GROMACS .gro file of C-alpha atoms in nm:
model
  484
    1MET     CA    1   8.875   5.887  16.178
    2GLN     CA    2   8.922   6.215  15.992
    3SER     CA    3   9.060   6.030  15.690
    4SER     CA    4   8.757   5.798  15.687
    5PHE     CA    5   8.519   6.095  15.698
    6ILE     CA    6   8.698   6.263  15.408
    7ASN     CA    7   8.685   5.940  15.209
    8VAL     CA    8   8.310   5.909  15.269
    9VAL     CA    9   8.253   6.271  15.161
   10ALA     CA   10   8.467   6.214  14.853
   11GLU     CA   11   8.271   5.903  14.755
   12ILE     CA   12   7.934   6.074  14.801
   13ASN     CA   13   8.049   6.377  14.607
   14SER     CA   14   8.190   6.162  14.327
   15ALA     CA   15   7.854   5.991  14.276
   16LEU     CA   16   7.666   6.322  14.295
   17SER     CA   17   7.909   6.494  14.057
   18ALA     CA   18   7.874   6.212  13.803
   19PHE     CA   19   7.500   6.277  13.801
   20VAL     CA   20   7.519   6.657  13.803
   21TRP     CA   21   7.775   6.673  13.521
   22GLY     CA   22   7.643   6.374  13.328
   23LEU     CA   23   7.542   6.382  12.963
   24PRO     CA   24   7.176   6.470  13.040
   25THR     CA   25   7.288   6.791  13.212
   26ILE     CA   26   7.533   6.876  12.933
   27PHE     CA   27   7.258   6.833  12.674
   28LEU     CA   28   7.025   7.040  12.894
   29ILE     CA   29   7.280   7.320  12.888
   30LEU     CA   30   7.321   7.306  12.512
   31GLY     CA   31   6.948   7.253  12.458
   32THR     CA   32   6.868   7.560  12.667
   33GLY     CA   33   7.113   7.766  12.463
   34LEU     CA   34   6.964   7.642  12.137
   35PHE     CA   35   6.608   7.702  12.259
   36LEU     CA   36   6.685   8.058  12.374
   37SER     CA   37   6.865   8.128  12.046
   38PHE     CA   38   6.550   8.039  11.854
   39ARG     CA   39   6.324   8.229  12.097
   40THR     CA   40   6.530   8.545  12.048
   41ARG     CA   41   6.571   8.474  11.673
   42PHE     CA   42   6.947   8.440  11.720
   43LEU     CA   43   6.975   8.793  11.855
   44GLN     CA   44   7.336   8.722  11.952
   45ILE     CA   45   7.418   8.712  11.579
   46ARG     CA   46   7.169   8.967  11.446
   47ARG     CA   47   7.266   9.227  11.704
   48PHE     CA   48   7.631   9.141  11.751
   49GLY     CA   49   7.747   9.466  11.591
   50GLU     CA   50   7.516   9.655  11.824
   51ALA     CA   51   7.652   9.456  12.119
   52LEU     CA   52   7.999   9.586  12.036
   53GLY     CA   53   7.881   9.937  11.954
   54GLU     CA   54   7.685   9.982  12.276
   55THR     CA   55   7.915   9.805  12.520
   56ILE     CA   56   8.292   9.775  12.503
   57ILE     CA   57   8.359  10.042  12.240
   58PRO     CA   58   8.191  10.336  12.419
   59ALA     CA   59   8.307  10.203  12.757
   60VAL     CA   60   8.672  10.208  12.648
   61LYS     CA   61   8.629  10.554  12.497
   62SER     CA   62   8.484  10.684  12.823
   63LEU     CA   63   8.763  10.551  13.046
   64GLY     CA   64   8.904  10.829  13.257
   65GLY     CA   65   8.611  11.056  13.182
   66LYS     CA   66   8.360  11.189  13.432
   67ARG     CA   67   8.073  10.953  13.490
   68LYS     CA   68   7.731  11.065  13.591
   69LYS     CA   69   7.626  10.970  13.941
   70ASP     CA   70   7.329  10.736  13.919
   71LEU     CA   71   7.116  10.496  14.120
   72ASN     CA   72   7.178  10.670  14.454
   73GLY     CA   73   7.553  10.651  14.399
   74LYS     CA   74   7.547  10.277  14.475
   75SER     CA   75   7.594  10.150  14.121
   76ILE     CA   76   7.915  10.091  13.933
   77SER     CA   77   7.997  10.181  13.573
   78GLN     CA   78   7.912   9.949  13.287
   79PHE     CA   79   8.281   9.875  13.237
   80GLU     CA   80   8.334   9.801  13.607
   81ALA     CA   81   8.036   9.565  13.608
   82PHE     CA   82   8.171   9.393  13.297
   83SER     CA   83   8.522   9.374  13.446
   84THR     CA   84   8.388   9.213  13.763
   85ALA     CA   85   8.185   8.963  13.562
   86ILE     CA   86   8.470   8.881  13.324
   87SER     CA   87   8.702   8.844  13.623
   88GLY     CA   88   8.480   8.565  13.748
   89THR     CA   89   8.467   8.396  13.407
   90VAL     CA   90   8.816   8.447  13.263
   91GLY     CA   91   9.020   8.228  13.493
   92THR     CA   92   9.293   7.971  13.495
   93GLY     CA   93   9.064   7.735  13.307
   94ASN     CA   94   9.092   7.958  13.002
   95ILE     CA   95   9.455   7.847  12.975
   96VAL     CA   96   9.484   7.514  13.158
   97GLY     CA   97   9.127   7.411  13.077
   98VAL     CA   98   9.168   7.463  12.703
   99VAL     CA   99   9.491   7.263  12.705
  100ALA     CA  100   9.307   6.988  12.895
  101ALA     CA  101   9.027   6.992  12.636
  102ILE     CA  102   9.271   6.943  12.350
  103LEU     CA  103   9.458   6.669  12.534
  104THR     CA  104   9.138   6.482  12.614
  105GLY     CA  105   8.941   6.527  12.295
  106GLY     CA  106   9.180   6.646  12.029
  107ALA     CA  107   9.189   6.979  11.848
  108GLY     CA  108   8.828   6.929  11.736
  109ALA     CA  109   8.715   7.007  12.090
  110VAL     CA  110   8.787   7.373  12.014
  111PHE     CA  111   8.524   7.375  11.740
  112TRP     CA  112   8.260   7.251  11.983
  113MET     CA  113   8.361   7.516  12.233
  114TRP     CA  114   8.282   7.772  11.964
  115VAL     CA  115   7.944   7.613  11.896
  116SER     CA  116   7.865   7.600  12.267
  117ALA     CA  117   7.971   7.962  12.313
  118LEU     CA  118   7.748   8.071  12.026
  119PHE     CA  119   7.448   7.936  12.215
  120GLY     CA  120   7.594   8.061  12.543
  121MET     CA  121   7.578   8.418  12.414
  122ALA     CA  122   7.199   8.386  12.398
  123VAL     CA  123   7.188   8.234  12.746
  124SER     CA  124   7.399   8.515  12.891
  125TYR     CA  125   7.183   8.775  12.718
  126CYS     CA  126   6.868   8.631  12.875
  127GLU     CA  127   7.030   8.606  13.218
  128ASN     CA  128   7.128   8.971  13.217
  129VAL     CA  129   6.793   9.092  13.086
  130LEU     CA  130   6.614   8.905  13.364
  131GLY     CA  131   6.878   9.010  13.617
  132LEU     CA  132   6.814   9.380  13.561
  133TYR     CA  133   6.438   9.338  13.527
  134PHE     CA  134   6.412   9.165  13.866
  135ARG     CA  135   6.684   9.374  14.034
  136LYS     CA  136   6.599   9.523  14.372
  137SER     CA  137   6.732   9.815  14.574
  138ASP     CA  138   6.728   9.838  14.952
  139GLU     CA  139   6.671  10.148  15.165
  140SER     CA  140   7.038  10.245  15.127
  141GLY     CA  141   7.032  10.206  14.750
  142ASN     CA  142   7.236   9.886  14.742
  143LEU     CA  143   7.157   9.682  14.431
  144SER     CA  144   7.088   9.309  14.442
  145SER     CA  145   6.997   9.055  14.180
  146GLY     CA  146   7.097   8.720  14.039
  147SER     CA  147   6.937   8.401  13.920
  148PHE     CA  148   6.773   8.350  14.260
  149TYR     CA  149   6.588   8.680  14.221
  150TYR     CA  150   6.425   8.597  13.890
  151ILE     CA  151   6.358   8.243  14.009
  152ALA     CA  152   6.183   8.376  14.322
  153TYR     CA  153   5.999   8.676  14.178
  154GLY     CA  154   5.967   8.578  13.814
  155LEU     CA  155   5.919   8.205  13.828
  156GLY     CA  156   5.749   8.237  14.166
  157SER     CA  157   5.942   7.953  14.328
  158LYS     CA  158   6.101   8.063  14.653
  159TRP     CA  159   6.225   7.713  14.745
  160LEU     CA  160   6.405   7.676  14.410
  161ALA     CA  161   6.554   8.024  14.454
  162TYR     CA  162   6.686   7.932  14.799
  163PHE     CA  163   6.833   7.617  14.648
  164ALA     CA  164   7.015   7.821  14.381
  165ALA     CA  165   7.136   8.080  14.635
  166ALA     CA  166   7.265   7.818  14.878
  167PHE     CA  167   7.472   7.645  14.615
  168CYS     CA  168   7.596   7.979  14.483
  169ALA     CA  169   7.729   8.060  14.832
  170LEU     CA  170   7.893   7.717  14.861
  171ALA     CA  171   8.037   7.746  14.510
  172ALA     CA  172   8.177   8.089  14.596
  173ILE     CA  173   8.355   7.958  14.906
  174GLY     CA  174   8.489   7.666  14.703
  175MET     CA  175   8.600   7.894  14.421
  176GLY     CA  176   8.797   8.110  14.663
  177GLY     CA  177   8.973   7.798  14.789
  178VAL     CA  178   9.059   7.644  14.455
  179GLN     CA  179   9.182   7.972  14.309
  180SER     CA  180   9.396   8.036  14.617
  181ASN     CA  181   9.540   7.685  14.577
  182LYS     CA  182   9.632   7.765  14.215
  183ILE     CA  183   9.790   8.100  14.305
  184SER     CA  184  10.002   7.956  14.586
  185GLY     CA  185  10.107   7.655  14.382
  186THR     CA  186  10.215   7.866  14.084
  187LEU     CA  187  10.402   8.130  14.285
  188ALA     CA  188  10.557   7.885  14.533
  189GLN     CA  189  10.690   7.676  14.246
  190SER     CA  190  10.846   7.985  14.088
  191LEU     CA  191  10.988   8.131  14.408
  192SER     CA  192  11.087   7.843  14.635
  193GLY     CA  193  11.034   7.506  14.472
  194ASP     CA  194  10.678   7.471  14.605
  195SER     CA  195  10.736   7.429  14.980
  196GLU     CA  196  10.439   7.405  15.216
  197ASN     CA  197  10.557   7.707  15.417
  198ALA     CA  198  10.575   7.917  15.103
  199ARG     CA  199  10.223   7.809  15.004
  200LEU     CA  200  10.092   7.908  15.348
  201VAL     CA  201  10.260   8.251  15.341
  202ILE     CA  202  10.126   8.319  14.991
  203GLY     CA  203   9.780   8.207  15.103
  204ILE     CA  204   9.790   8.453  15.394
  205VAL     CA  205   9.899   8.740  15.167
  206VAL     CA  206   9.625   8.659  14.914
  207ALA     CA  207   9.367   8.642  15.195
  208LEU     CA  208   9.472   8.981  15.334
  209LEU     CA  209   9.457   9.148  14.993
  210ALA     CA  210   9.121   8.989  14.921
  211ALA     CA  211   8.983   9.095  15.261
  212VAL     CA  212   9.078   9.458  15.201
  213ILE     CA  213   8.913   9.462  14.860
  214ILE     CA  214   8.605   9.263  14.964
  215GLY     CA  215   8.554   9.495  15.262
  216GLY     CA  216   8.495   9.785  15.024
  217GLY     CA  217   8.196   9.617  14.862
  218ILE     CA  218   8.109   9.622  14.494
  219LYS     CA  219   8.238   9.979  14.446
  220ARG     CA  220   8.592   9.876  14.543
  221ILE     CA  221   8.567   9.538  14.371
  222GLY     CA  222   8.456   9.710  14.052
  223LYS     CA  223   8.745   9.956  14.060
  224VAL     CA  224   9.004   9.682  14.123
  225THR     CA  225   8.871   9.449  13.855
  226ALA     CA  226   8.844   9.740  13.609
  227LEU     CA  227   9.219   9.786  13.663
  228LEU     CA  228   9.334   9.424  13.676
  229ALA     CA  229   9.106   9.263  13.417
  230PRO     CA  230   9.237   9.469  13.123
  231VAL     CA  231   9.599   9.427  13.237
  232MET     CA  232   9.583   9.049  13.268
  233SER     CA  233   9.378   9.007  12.952
  234LEU     CA  234   9.591   9.237  12.735
  235LEU     CA  235   9.915   9.081  12.862
  236PHE     CA  236   9.791   8.734  12.775
  237ILE     CA  237   9.651   8.845  12.438
  238ALA     CA  238   9.977   9.018  12.346
  239LEU     CA  239  10.192   8.716  12.432
  240ALA     CA  240   9.954   8.475  12.260
  241LEU     CA  241   9.952   8.685  11.942
  242VAL     CA  242  10.332   8.712  11.939
  243SER     CA  243  10.358   8.336  11.981
  244ILE     CA  244  10.108   8.271  11.702
  245VAL     CA  245  10.288   8.513  11.469
  246MET     CA  246  10.618   8.336  11.548
  247HIS     CA  247  10.458   8.013  11.423
  248PHE     CA  248  10.230   8.169  11.160
  249TYR     CA  249  10.314   7.896  10.911
  250ARG     CA  250  10.142   7.644  11.142
  251VAL     CA  251   9.819   7.843  11.182
  252PRO     CA  252   9.647   7.687  10.876
  253GLU     CA  253   9.744   7.344  11.007
  254ALA     CA  254   9.595   7.430  11.348
  255PHE     CA  255   9.263   7.540  11.197
  256GLY     CA  256   9.269   7.233  10.975
  257LEU     CA  257   9.303   7.008  11.279
  258ILE     CA  258   9.024   7.190  11.460
  259ILE     CA  259   8.784   7.141  11.170
  260SER     CA  260   8.894   6.791  11.065
  261GLN     CA  261   8.882   6.653  11.419
  262ALA     CA  262   8.560   6.831  11.514
  263PHE     CA  263   8.343   6.532  11.435
  264ASP     CA  264   8.565   6.271  11.594
  265PHE     CA  265   8.365   6.105  11.875
  266ASN     CA  266   8.618   6.186  12.146
  267ALA     CA  267   8.653   6.544  12.029
  268VAL     CA  268   8.276   6.593  12.026
  269GLY     CA  269   8.240   6.454  12.376
  270CYS     CA  270   8.518   6.671  12.506
  271GLY     CA  271   8.397   6.973  12.316
  272VAL     CA  272   8.049   6.947  12.462
  273MET     CA  273   8.214   6.935  12.801
  274GLY     CA  274   8.422   7.229  12.683
  275PHE     CA  275   8.118   7.452  12.741
  276GLY     CA  276   8.205   7.398  13.103
  277ILE     CA  277   8.578   7.458  13.126
  278GLY     CA  278   8.574   7.830  13.243
  279ALA     CA  279   8.696   7.778  13.596
  280ALA     CA  280   8.826   7.415  13.519
  281LEU     CA  281   9.132   7.468  13.726
  282LYS     CA  282   9.322   7.144  13.718
  283LYS     CA  283   9.228   6.823  13.537
  284GLY     CA  284   9.012   6.814  13.230
  285LEU     CA  285   8.670   6.927  13.133
  286ALA     CA  286   8.462   6.698  13.353
  287ARG     CA  287   8.589   6.892  13.654
  288GLY     CA  288   8.525   7.233  13.500
  289VAL     CA  289   8.253   7.491  13.527
  290PHE     CA  290   8.147   7.694  13.231
  291SER     CA  291   8.426   7.888  13.069
  292ASN     CA  292   8.194   8.180  13.014
  293GLU     CA  293   7.953   8.089  13.298
  294ALA     CA  294   7.656   8.118  13.062
  295GLY     CA  295   7.388   7.907  13.224
  296LEU     CA  296   7.545   7.917  13.568
  297GLY     CA  297   7.364   8.233  13.677
  298SER     CA  298   7.667   8.382  13.851
  299SER     CA  299   7.804   8.667  13.638
  300VAL     CA  300   7.457   8.823  13.619
  301ILE     CA  301   7.507   8.918  13.986
  302ALA     CA  302   7.792   9.150  13.887
  303HIS     CA  303   7.615   9.281  13.577
  304SER     CA  304   7.314   9.373  13.790
  305ALA     CA  305   7.523   9.625  13.984
  306SER     CA  306   7.563   9.831  13.668
  307GLU     CA  307   7.440  10.189  13.637
  308LEU     CA  308   7.227  10.087  13.337
  309ARG     CA  309   6.851  10.084  13.369
  310GLU     CA  310   6.766   9.915  13.038
  311PRO     CA  311   6.765   9.532  13.070
  312VAL     CA  312   6.828   9.482  12.698
  313ARG     CA  313   7.136   9.702  12.697
  314GLN     CA  314   7.279   9.507  12.990
  315GLY     CA  315   7.199   9.191  12.799
  316MET     CA  316   7.431   9.314  12.526
  317TRP     CA  317   7.715   9.309  12.779
  318GLY     CA  318   7.638   8.942  12.839
  319ILE     CA  319   7.675   8.871  12.468
  320PHE     CA  320   8.013   9.043  12.455
  321GLU     CA  321   8.133   8.875  12.774
  322VAL     CA  322   8.082   8.525  12.631
  323PHE     CA  323   8.237   8.630  12.299
  324PHE     CA  324   8.546   8.771  12.469
  325ASP     CA  325   8.588   8.477  12.705
  326THR     CA  326   8.560   8.199  12.448
  327PHE     CA  327   8.608   8.336  12.098
  328VAL     CA  328   8.901   8.556  12.202
  329ILE     CA  329   9.079   8.418  12.511
  330CYS     CA  330   9.010   8.047  12.465
  331THR     CA  331   9.076   8.060  12.090
  332LEU     CA  332   9.409   8.234  12.139
  333THR     CA  333   9.506   7.973  12.398
  334ALA     CA  334   9.416   7.693  12.157
  335LEU     CA  335   9.608   7.843  11.865
  336MET     CA  336   9.910   7.918  12.083
  337PHE     CA  337   9.912   7.560  12.211
  338LEU     CA  338   9.852   7.395  11.873
  339THR     CA  339  10.114   7.602  11.689
  340THR     CA  340  10.376   7.557  11.961
  341ASN     CA  341  10.350   7.181  12.017
  342ASP     CA  342  10.383   6.871  11.803
  343VAL     CA  343  10.019   6.764  11.818
  344SER     CA  344  10.100   6.406  11.715
  345ALA     CA  345  10.311   6.367  12.031
  346LEU     CA  346  10.034   6.472  12.270
  347SER     CA  347   9.844   6.220  12.483
  348PRO     CA  348   9.558   6.247  12.737
  349ASP     CA  349   9.780   6.136  13.027
  350MET     CA  350  10.005   6.442  12.995
  351ASP     CA  351   9.985   6.707  13.267
  352ASP     CA  352   9.784   7.003  13.137
  353SER     CA  353   9.940   7.247  13.387
  354VAL     CA  354  10.295   7.149  13.288
  355LEU     CA  355  10.213   7.185  12.920
  356SER     CA  356  10.052   7.525  12.984
  357VAL     CA  357  10.373   7.654  13.140
  358GLY     CA  358  10.570   7.480  12.868
  359MET     CA  359  10.412   7.669  12.580
  360PHE     CA  360  10.508   7.999  12.743
  361SER     CA  361  10.858   7.872  12.817
  362ALA     CA  362  10.906   7.734  12.465
  363ASN     CA  363  10.817   8.067  12.308
  364PHE     CA  364  10.963   8.318  12.552
  365GLY     CA  365  11.212   8.130  12.769
  366GLY     CA  366  11.251   8.252  13.126
  367PHE     CA  367  11.043   8.561  13.053
  368GLY     CA  368  10.759   8.334  12.943
  369VAL     CA  369  10.768   8.144  13.272
  370LEU     CA  370  10.770   8.476  13.460
  371ALA     CA  371  10.478   8.604  13.252
  372PHE     CA  372  10.283   8.284  13.314
  373SER     CA  373  10.357   8.316  13.686
  374LEU     CA  374  10.199   8.663  13.671
  375ILE     CA  375   9.905   8.596  13.439
  376LEU     CA  376   9.775   8.284  13.613
  377PRO     CA  377   9.770   8.438  13.964
  378LEU     CA  378   9.602   8.751  13.826
  379PHE     CA  379   9.335   8.541  13.657
  380ALA     CA  380   9.285   8.348  13.980
  381PHE     CA  381   9.286   8.650  14.215
  382THR     CA  382   9.028   8.845  14.017
  383SER     CA  383   8.809   8.533  14.018
  384ILE     CA  384   8.840   8.523  14.397
  385ILE     CA  385   8.714   8.877  14.451
  386ALA     CA  386   8.437   8.842  14.191
  387TRP     CA  387   8.307   8.522  14.347
  388SER     CA  388   8.324   8.673  14.695
  389TYR     CA  389   8.066   8.927  14.579
  390TYR     CA  390   7.851   8.655  14.425
  391GLY     CA  391   7.857   8.461  14.751
  392GLU     CA  392   7.770   8.766  14.961
  393LYS     CA  393   7.468   8.843  14.747
  394ALA     CA  394   7.354   8.482  14.770
  395VAL     CA  395   7.387   8.483  15.151
  396GLY     CA  396   7.212   8.821  15.163
  397PHE     CA  397   6.921   8.675  14.968
  398LEU     CA  398   6.900   8.375  15.201
  399SER     CA  399   6.910   8.585  15.519
  400GLY     CA  400   6.692   8.870  15.392
  401LYS     CA  401   6.678   9.181  15.610
  402ARG     CA  402   6.697   8.985  15.933
  403SER     CA  403   7.065   9.034  16.010
  404LYS     CA  404   7.400   9.132  15.868
  405TYR     CA  405   7.576   8.857  16.060
  406PRO     CA  406   7.529   8.585  15.796
  407VAL     CA  407   7.720   8.797  15.542
  408MET     CA  408   7.994   8.864  15.798
  409ILE     CA  409   8.018   8.491  15.873
  410PHE     CA  410   8.038   8.419  15.500
  411ARG     CA  411   8.324   8.667  15.460
  412ALA     CA  412   8.513   8.507  15.749
  413LEU     CA  413   8.471   8.157  15.603
  414PHE     CA  414   8.566   8.279  15.257
  415VAL     CA  415   8.889   8.442  15.376
  416ALA     CA  416   8.971   8.148  15.605
  417LEU     CA  417   8.952   7.900  15.319
  418ILE     CA  418   9.178   8.121  15.108
  419VAL     CA  419   9.442   8.073  15.378
  420ALA     CA  420   9.378   7.702  15.430
  421ALA     CA  421   9.332   7.586  15.070
  422PRO     CA  422   9.699   7.617  14.963
  423CYS     CA  423   9.792   7.358  15.227
  424ILE     CA  424   9.522   7.110  15.125
  425GLN     CA  425   9.683   6.845  14.909
  426SER     CA  426   9.361   6.654  14.847
  427GLY     CA  427   9.164   6.738  14.534
  428LEU     CA  428   8.838   6.713  14.729
  429VAL     CA  429   8.786   7.089  14.749
  430TRP     CA  430   8.814   7.105  14.368
  431GLU     CA  431   8.563   6.825  14.320
  432LEU     CA  432   8.315   6.973  14.569
  433ASP     CA  433   8.324   7.310  14.396
  434ASP     CA  434   8.254   7.143  14.061
  435THR     CA  435   7.944   6.981  14.210
  436PHE     CA  436   7.819   7.305  14.369
  437ASN     CA  437   7.855   7.483  14.034
  438GLY     CA  438   7.653   7.216  13.860
  439LEU     CA  439   7.380   7.223  14.123
  440MET     CA  440   7.370   7.602  14.094
  441ALA     CA  441   7.316   7.578  13.717
  442LEU     CA  442   7.018   7.341  13.715
  443PRO     CA  443   6.750   7.572  13.865
  444ASN     CA  444   6.884   7.861  13.658
  445LEU     CA  445   6.842   7.670  13.332
  446VAL     CA  446   6.485   7.572  13.422
  447SER     CA  447   6.395   7.932  13.501
  448LEU     CA  448   6.551   8.067  13.180
  449VAL     CA  449   6.336   7.838  12.969
  450ALA     CA  450   6.023   7.919  13.170
  451LEU     CA  451   6.084   8.296  13.154
  452SER     CA  452   6.200   8.310  12.792
  453GLY     CA  453   5.867   8.460  12.684
  454LEU     CA  454   5.921   8.750  12.923
  455VAL     CA  455   6.269   8.807  12.778
  456VAL     CA  456   6.115   8.825  12.429
  457ARG     CA  457   5.855   9.080  12.545
  458ILE     CA  458   6.118   9.298  12.716
  459THR     CA  459   6.334   9.284  12.403
  460LYS     CA  460   6.046   9.378  12.172
  461ASN     CA  461   5.949   9.660  12.406
  462TYR     CA  462   6.300   9.805  12.398
  463TYR     CA  463   6.333   9.802  12.020
  464ALA     CA  464   5.981   9.934  11.970
  465ARG     CA  465   6.069  10.234  12.188
  466LYS     CA  466   6.401  10.270  12.012
  467ASN     CA  467   6.215  10.287  11.681
  468GLY     CA  468   5.996  10.571  11.808
  469ARG     CA  469   5.687  10.402  11.951
  470ARG     CA  470   5.548  10.571  12.263
  471ILE     CA  471   5.485  10.282  12.497
  472ALA     CA  472   5.556  10.222  12.863
  473PRO     CA  473   5.911  10.090  12.910
  474MET     CA  474   5.965   9.748  13.066
  475LEU     CA  475   6.248   9.833  13.304
  476SER     CA  476   6.149   9.662  13.627
  477ALA     CA  477   5.911   9.394  13.752
  478TYR     CA  478   5.831   9.587  14.070
  479ASP     CA  479   5.635   9.889  14.182
  480LYS     CA  480   5.803  10.223  14.232
  481LYS     CA  481   5.939  10.151  14.579
  482HIS     CA  482   6.164   9.883  14.431
  483THR     CA  483   6.247  10.041  14.096
  484LEU     CA  484   6.588  10.193  14.041
   0.00000   0.00000   0.00000
């Protein structure tokens, strides 16, 4: 009976997922990015130097320094907000997903990931501008925002906002499960040959650690991600660069393949899908969410907890986030894979996870396997705690001020699935999460197009003031009782 129910759910989800992640949706994603790029006059390119100069560079310089207390002490630093957001985007899909893209569509898929990310930078900018502009603060000073806020209060569609929030909560629960599955599988394989008991024990440990961090709210999540995100990213970047240098003579060949295969039909199809590989945790691009989450409306939830008041400045963090996720992490993965392997011997039926471990092993031996067994769980764990926050904010939006119990129930379900997911052999939880992510993206994309004019006005207002004009700043959509 149980097996029949699961089969029915799987069949329904398969049909729904085929629609949600079909070509029309993919073209909607890319079309939205292209449209927003034109509306902002390709601000992601024109202001890219400013995006670096006003985000990561000063944030790194200020690490360890005293930070001013702001927004009733309930905000987190710009770097902590960025670290939380990047923790949700930089995941196992940035390694396994890129390998899957190359296996499925050839090296040319990488080129189309770059193109997609270029447009995604504009999408992420607009999401963050709207996120801060429609951000709200409760009586205790807790900050809340996300796509469902600018859909509800900007677009004026409460039912569409509830739709987006509901699927964000479901996607968050699913993300916790799939990431826990990946952590337990990777560590159990390294430690005990992947026994079910080992998976369960690891799942329990991960759940306990996550519960402690989640219980501290965004302040604790921000501090943990600000510590782990740089460690995991720098470790991966260092190993990838060493590997690429070891095979430097193959780098021109790798770039040649990327460019020459970019317009192959299979590579184009896979590359377009490559815009959605960010948390693609197991098999190929069709099962992935966005590598950089631009268009999903999730990372804006973390960005909106920032101490910043200026929507445009927070938008700059969105530009850098997409750049770092795709142009840095995904590109290094692609070059490491292409320079390590004999590309002519690759085929789509090869296991992307095995090949991901293999490129570390081939370059660094046992140390490489150990490093991979550390990097992948770190990527996955930081995604778990970031998405827990996204889910809580979504549930909080759905329940309003009526009760705190819905958030408590969400936390219990989230932690419970972290424990249970490692023992679930079926790929259904992965497929369901893919569908929830897609359903979460659709209302967000509609609202971004509809509110693009507002983004342009906020942007013009900021730069007019920056150039010395004395005009009222556009910092919030609300009256003073809601402004921050």
